[in-house]
Amino acid sequence: FFLSHAYRCVAGYETVSMVEEKAAAGIQKLLAAEHEAAEVVAKAKQEKVAKLKLAKEEAEAEIAAYKAQREQQFQIFSTEHSGQSGTHKTQTDASVKSELEAIDAQVLKNKDTMVEMLLQSVTTVNV
Protein backbone atom coordinates (compact mmCIF):
# COMPACT_ATOMS: atom_id res chain seq x y z
CA PHE A 1 0.00 0.00 0.00
CA PHE A 2 2.76 2.42 0.89
CA LEU A 3 4.49 1.87 -2.41
CA SER A 4 1.33 2.43 -4.35
CA HIS A 5 0.74 5.65 -2.47
CA ALA A 6 4.27 6.84 -3.10
CA TYR A 7 3.90 5.91 -6.75
CA ARG A 8 0.71 7.99 -7.04
CA CYS A 9 2.47 11.03 -5.56
CA VAL A 10 5.37 10.70 -7.92
CA ALA A 11 3.24 9.86 -10.91
CA GLY A 12 1.59 13.31 -11.04
CA TYR A 13 -0.61 13.34 -8.00
CA GLU A 14 -0.10 16.04 -5.49
CA THR A 15 1.14 15.61 -1.98
CA VAL A 16 -0.56 17.09 1.05
CA SER A 17 1.96 19.94 1.25
CA MET A 18 1.32 20.84 -2.39
CA VAL A 19 -2.43 20.96 -1.75
CA GLU A 20 -1.81 23.14 1.26
CA GLU A 21 0.41 25.45 -0.79
CA LYS A 22 -2.25 25.78 -3.50
CA ALA A 23 -4.92 26.45 -0.88
CA ALA A 24 -2.74 29.11 0.74
CA ALA A 25 -2.07 30.67 -2.68
CA GLY A 26 -5.81 30.62 -3.43
CA ILE A 27 -6.57 32.29 -0.10
CA GLN A 28 -3.94 34.94 -0.82
CA LYS A 29 -5.53 35.57 -4.23
CA LEU A 30 -8.95 35.91 -2.60
CA LEU A 31 -7.59 38.31 0.01
CA ALA A 32 -5.89 40.38 -2.68
CA ALA A 33 -9.09 40.44 -4.76
CA GLU A 34 -11.10 41.46 -1.70
CA HIS A 35 -8.64 44.25 -0.93
CA GLU A 36 -8.78 45.45 -4.54
CA ALA A 37 -12.59 45.35 -4.49
CA ALA A 38 -12.64 47.39 -1.28
CA GLU A 39 -10.37 49.99 -2.92
CA VAL A 40 -12.65 50.14 -5.97
CA VAL A 41 -15.72 50.60 -3.76
CA ALA A 42 -13.98 53.33 -1.71
CA LYS A 43 -12.90 55.12 -4.89
CA ALA A 44 -16.45 54.90 -6.28
CA LYS A 45 -17.85 56.36 -3.04
CA GLN A 46 -15.36 59.24 -3.21
CA GLU A 47 -16.29 59.93 -6.83
CA LYS A 48 -19.99 59.84 -5.93
CA VAL A 49 -19.48 62.32 -3.08
CA ALA A 50 -17.45 64.59 -5.38
CA LYS A 51 -20.14 64.45 -8.08
CA LEU A 52 -22.90 65.22 -5.56
CA LYS A 53 -20.90 68.13 -4.19
CA LEU A 54 -20.31 69.48 -7.70
CA ALA A 55 -23.99 69.07 -8.58
CA LYS A 56 -24.99 70.90 -5.41
CA GLU A 57 -22.59 73.77 -6.18
CA GLU A 58 -23.87 74.01 -9.75
CA ALA A 59 -27.48 74.01 -8.55
CA GLU A 60 -26.74 76.73 -6.00
CA ALA A 61 -25.04 78.84 -8.68
CA GLU A 62 -28.00 78.32 -11.02
CA ILE A 63 -30.45 79.27 -8.27
CA ALA A 64 -28.45 82.40 -7.44
CA ALA A 65 -28.36 83.43 -11.11
CA TYR A 66 -32.11 82.84 -11.48
CA LYS A 67 -32.80 84.78 -8.30
CA ALA A 68 -30.67 87.70 -9.52
CA GLN A 69 -32.45 87.67 -12.88
CA ARG A 70 -35.90 87.69 -11.23
CA GLU A 71 -34.83 90.47 -8.86
CA GLN A 72 -33.65 92.54 -11.82
CA GLN A 73 -36.93 91.92 -13.64
CA PHE A 74 -38.84 92.95 -10.52
CA GLN A 75 -36.81 96.15 -10.20
CA ILE A 76 -37.52 97.04 -13.84
CA PHE A 77 -41.22 96.24 -13.41
CA SER A 78 -41.36 98.22 -10.18
CA THR A 79 -39.66 101.23 -11.76
CA GLU A 80 -41.93 101.17 -14.79
CA HIS A 81 -45.12 100.84 -12.78
CA SER A 82 -44.23 103.30 -10.06
CA GLY A 83 -43.62 105.86 -12.81
CA GLN A 84 -47.02 105.09 -14.27
CA SER A 85 -48.73 105.46 -10.92
CA GLY A 86 -47.05 108.85 -10.50
CA THR A 87 -48.24 109.90 -13.94
CA HIS A 88 -51.70 108.53 -13.19
CA LYS A 89 -51.83 110.49 -9.92
CA THR A 90 -50.84 113.69 -11.69
CA GLN A 91 -53.50 113.17 -14.34
CA THR A 92 -56.13 112.37 -11.73
CA ASP A 93 -55.22 115.43 -9.65
CA ALA A 94 -55.53 117.67 -12.71
CA SER A 95 -58.89 116.15 -13.63
CA VAL A 96 -60.25 116.60 -10.09
CA LYS A 97 -59.02 120.17 -9.98
CA SER A 98 -60.72 121.06 -13.28
CA GLU A 99 -63.99 119.44 -12.13
CA LEU A 100 -63.90 121.38 -8.83
CA GLU A 101 -63.28 124.61 -10.74
CA ALA A 102 -66.26 123.85 -12.98
CA ILE A 103 -68.47 123.22 -9.92
CA ASP A 104 -67.28 126.46 -8.30
CA ALA A 105 -68.11 128.36 -11.49
CA GLN A 106 -71.62 126.87 -11.59
CA VAL A 107 -72.14 127.73 -7.90
CA LEU A 108 -71.13 131.35 -8.52
CA LYS A 109 -73.32 131.53 -11.61
CA ASN A 110 -76.44 130.04 -9.99
CA LYS A 111 -75.95 131.31 -6.43
CA ASP A 112 -78.43 134.18 -6.62
CA THR A 113 -81.09 132.05 -8.29
CA MET A 114 -80.76 129.32 -5.66
CA VAL A 115 -80.96 131.78 -2.77
CA GLU A 116 -84.17 133.26 -4.19
CA MET A 117 -85.69 129.83 -4.69
CA LEU A 118 -84.86 128.80 -1.12
CA LEU A 119 -86.24 132.04 0.34
CA GLN A 120 -89.44 131.71 -1.66
CA SER A 121 -90.02 128.12 -0.61
CA VAL A 122 -89.39 128.99 3.06
CA THR A 123 -91.53 132.10 3.11
CA THR A 124 -94.42 130.73 1.10
CA VAL A 125 -97.09 129.05 3.13
CA ASN A 126 -99.49 126.72 1.40
CA VAL A 127 -102.81 126.42 3.10
mmCIF file of C-alpha atoms in Angstrom:
data_model
loop_
_atom_site.group_PDB
_atom_site.id
_atom_site.type_symbol
_atom_site.label_atom_id
_atom_site.label_comp_id
_atom_site.label_asym_id
_atom_site.label_seq_id
_atom_site.Cartn_x
_atom_site.Cartn_y
_atom_site.Cartn_z
ATOM 1 C CA PHE A 1 0.000 0.000 0.000
ATOM 2 C CA PHE A 2 2.760 2.417 0.886
ATOM 3 C CA LEU A 3 4.491 1.867 -2.410
ATOM 4 C CA SER A 4 1.333 2.433 -4.352
ATOM 5 C CA HIS A 5 0.743 5.645 -2.467
ATOM 6 C CA ALA A 6 4.269 6.842 -3.101
ATOM 7 C CA TYR A 7 3.904 5.907 -6.754
ATOM 8 C CA ARG A 8 0.713 7.993 -7.041
ATOM 9 C CA CYS A 9 2.470 11.033 -5.558
ATOM 10 C CA VAL A 10 5.368 10.704 -7.919
ATOM 11 C CA ALA A 11 3.242 9.864 -10.911
ATOM 12 C CA GLY A 12 1.589 13.307 -11.036
ATOM 13 C CA TYR A 13 -0.606 13.339 -7.999
ATOM 14 C CA GLU A 14 -0.101 16.036 -5.488
ATOM 15 C CA THR A 15 1.141 15.612 -1.979
ATOM 16 C CA VAL A 16 -0.559 17.087 1.048
ATOM 17 C CA SER A 17 1.960 19.938 1.245
ATOM 18 C CA MET A 18 1.324 20.844 -2.386
ATOM 19 C CA VAL A 19 -2.430 20.957 -1.747
ATOM 20 C CA GLU A 20 -1.810 23.138 1.263
ATOM 21 C CA GLU A 21 0.411 25.449 -0.788
ATOM 22 C CA LYS A 22 -2.251 25.780 -3.497
ATOM 23 C CA ALA A 23 -4.921 26.454 -0.880
ATOM 24 C CA ALA A 24 -2.736 29.109 0.737
ATOM 25 C CA ALA A 25 -2.072 30.668 -2.677
ATOM 26 C CA GLY A 26 -5.810 30.621 -3.432
ATOM 27 C CA ILE A 27 -6.575 32.288 -0.100
ATOM 28 C CA GLN A 28 -3.942 34.942 -0.822
ATOM 29 C CA LYS A 29 -5.528 35.567 -4.234
ATOM 30 C CA LEU A 30 -8.952 35.911 -2.603
ATOM 31 C CA LEU A 31 -7.593 38.314 0.013
ATOM 32 C CA ALA A 32 -5.889 40.381 -2.677
ATOM 33 C CA ALA A 33 -9.088 40.442 -4.761
ATOM 34 C CA GLU A 34 -11.102 41.456 -1.697
ATOM 35 C CA HIS A 35 -8.638 44.249 -0.935
ATOM 36 C CA GLU A 36 -8.777 45.445 -4.545
ATOM 37 C CA ALA A 37 -12.589 45.355 -4.492
ATOM 38 C CA ALA A 38 -12.643 47.393 -1.281
ATOM 39 C CA GLU A 39 -10.370 49.989 -2.924
ATOM 40 C CA VAL A 40 -12.650 50.136 -5.972
ATOM 41 C CA VAL A 41 -15.715 50.604 -3.756
ATOM 42 C CA ALA A 42 -13.983 53.326 -1.715
ATOM 43 C CA LYS A 43 -12.903 55.124 -4.893
ATOM 44 C CA ALA A 44 -16.455 54.897 -6.283
ATOM 45 C CA LYS A 45 -17.846 56.364 -3.045
ATOM 46 C CA GLN A 46 -15.358 59.237 -3.205
ATOM 47 C CA GLU A 47 -16.292 59.927 -6.831
ATOM 48 C CA LYS A 48 -19.992 59.844 -5.930
ATOM 49 C CA VAL A 49 -19.477 62.320 -3.081
ATOM 50 C CA ALA A 50 -17.451 64.590 -5.378
ATOM 51 C CA LYS A 51 -20.143 64.452 -8.077
ATOM 52 C CA LEU A 52 -22.896 65.215 -5.560
ATOM 53 C CA LYS A 53 -20.900 68.135 -4.187
ATOM 54 C CA LEU A 54 -20.305 69.479 -7.698
ATOM 55 C CA ALA A 55 -23.990 69.066 -8.582
ATOM 56 C CA LYS A 56 -24.985 70.900 -5.407
ATOM 57 C CA GLU A 57 -22.594 73.773 -6.175
ATOM 58 C CA GLU A 58 -23.866 74.011 -9.752
ATOM 59 C CA ALA A 59 -27.478 74.005 -8.553
ATOM 60 C CA GLU A 60 -26.740 76.726 -6.004
ATOM 61 C CA ALA A 61 -25.041 78.836 -8.684
ATOM 62 C CA GLU A 62 -28.001 78.322 -11.024
ATOM 63 C CA ILE A 63 -30.446 79.275 -8.271
ATOM 64 C CA ALA A 64 -28.447 82.397 -7.445
ATOM 65 C CA ALA A 65 -28.359 83.427 -11.114
ATOM 66 C CA TYR A 66 -32.105 82.840 -11.481
ATOM 67 C CA LYS A 67 -32.797 84.781 -8.297
ATOM 68 C CA ALA A 68 -30.666 87.701 -9.516
ATOM 69 C CA GLN A 69 -32.452 87.669 -12.881
ATOM 70 C CA ARG A 70 -35.897 87.692 -11.234
ATOM 71 C CA GLU A 71 -34.825 90.465 -8.856
ATOM 72 C CA GLN A 72 -33.646 92.538 -11.818
ATOM 73 C CA GLN A 73 -36.934 91.920 -13.638
ATOM 74 C CA PHE A 74 -38.839 92.952 -10.524
ATOM 75 C CA GLN A 75 -36.809 96.149 -10.202
ATOM 76 C CA ILE A 76 -37.517 97.040 -13.844
ATOM 77 C CA PHE A 77 -41.217 96.238 -13.408
ATOM 78 C CA SER A 78 -41.361 98.219 -10.178
ATOM 79 C CA THR A 79 -39.663 101.229 -11.757
ATOM 80 C CA GLU A 80 -41.932 101.168 -14.786
ATOM 81 C CA HIS A 81 -45.118 100.836 -12.783
ATOM 82 C CA SER A 82 -44.235 103.296 -10.060
ATOM 83 C CA GLY A 83 -43.619 105.864 -12.806
ATOM 84 C CA GLN A 84 -47.023 105.089 -14.267
ATOM 85 C CA SER A 85 -48.731 105.461 -10.922
ATOM 86 C CA GLY A 86 -47.053 108.845 -10.499
ATOM 87 C CA THR A 87 -48.243 109.897 -13.940
ATOM 88 C CA HIS A 88 -51.698 108.535 -13.186
ATOM 89 C CA LYS A 89 -51.825 110.494 -9.920
ATOM 90 C CA THR A 90 -50.836 113.689 -11.693
ATOM 91 C CA GLN A 91 -53.496 113.165 -14.342
ATOM 92 C CA THR A 92 -56.126 112.367 -11.726
ATOM 93 C CA ASP A 93 -55.225 115.432 -9.651
ATOM 94 C CA ALA A 94 -55.526 117.666 -12.713
ATOM 95 C CA SER A 95 -58.890 116.146 -13.626
ATOM 96 C CA VAL A 96 -60.255 116.597 -10.094
ATOM 97 C CA LYS A 97 -59.021 120.171 -9.978
ATOM 98 C CA SER A 98 -60.717 121.056 -13.283
ATOM 99 C CA GLU A 99 -63.993 119.440 -12.131
ATOM 100 C CA LEU A 100 -63.901 121.376 -8.833
ATOM 101 C CA GLU A 101 -63.284 124.606 -10.737
ATOM 102 C CA ALA A 102 -66.264 123.852 -12.983
ATOM 103 C CA ILE A 103 -68.468 123.221 -9.916
ATOM 104 C CA ASP A 104 -67.282 126.458 -8.296
ATOM 105 C CA ALA A 105 -68.107 128.357 -11.491
ATOM 106 C CA GLN A 106 -71.619 126.868 -11.585
ATOM 107 C CA VAL A 107 -72.141 127.730 -7.901
ATOM 108 C CA LEU A 108 -71.134 131.352 -8.525
ATOM 109 C CA LYS A 109 -73.315 131.534 -11.610
ATOM 110 C CA ASN A 110 -76.437 130.039 -9.989
ATOM 111 C CA LYS A 111 -75.955 131.315 -6.429
ATOM 112 C CA ASP A 112 -78.432 134.183 -6.617
ATOM 113 C CA THR A 113 -81.088 132.048 -8.290
ATOM 114 C CA MET A 114 -80.756 129.321 -5.662
ATOM 115 C CA VAL A 115 -80.959 131.777 -2.766
ATOM 116 C CA GLU A 116 -84.168 133.259 -4.195
ATOM 117 C CA MET A 117 -85.692 129.826 -4.690
ATOM 118 C CA LEU A 118 -84.860 128.802 -1.121
ATOM 119 C CA LEU A 119 -86.245 132.036 0.336
ATOM 120 C CA GLN A 120 -89.440 131.708 -1.656
ATOM 121 C CA SER A 121 -90.025 128.122 -0.606
ATOM 122 C CA VAL A 122 -89.387 128.989 3.061
ATOM 123 C CA THR A 123 -91.530 132.101 3.113
ATOM 124 C CA THR A 124 -94.418 130.732 1.100
ATOM 125 C CA VAL A 125 -97.093 129.053 3.130
ATOM 126 C CA ASN A 126 -99.489 126.721 1.396
ATOM 127 C CA VAL A 127 -102.807 126.415 3.103
#
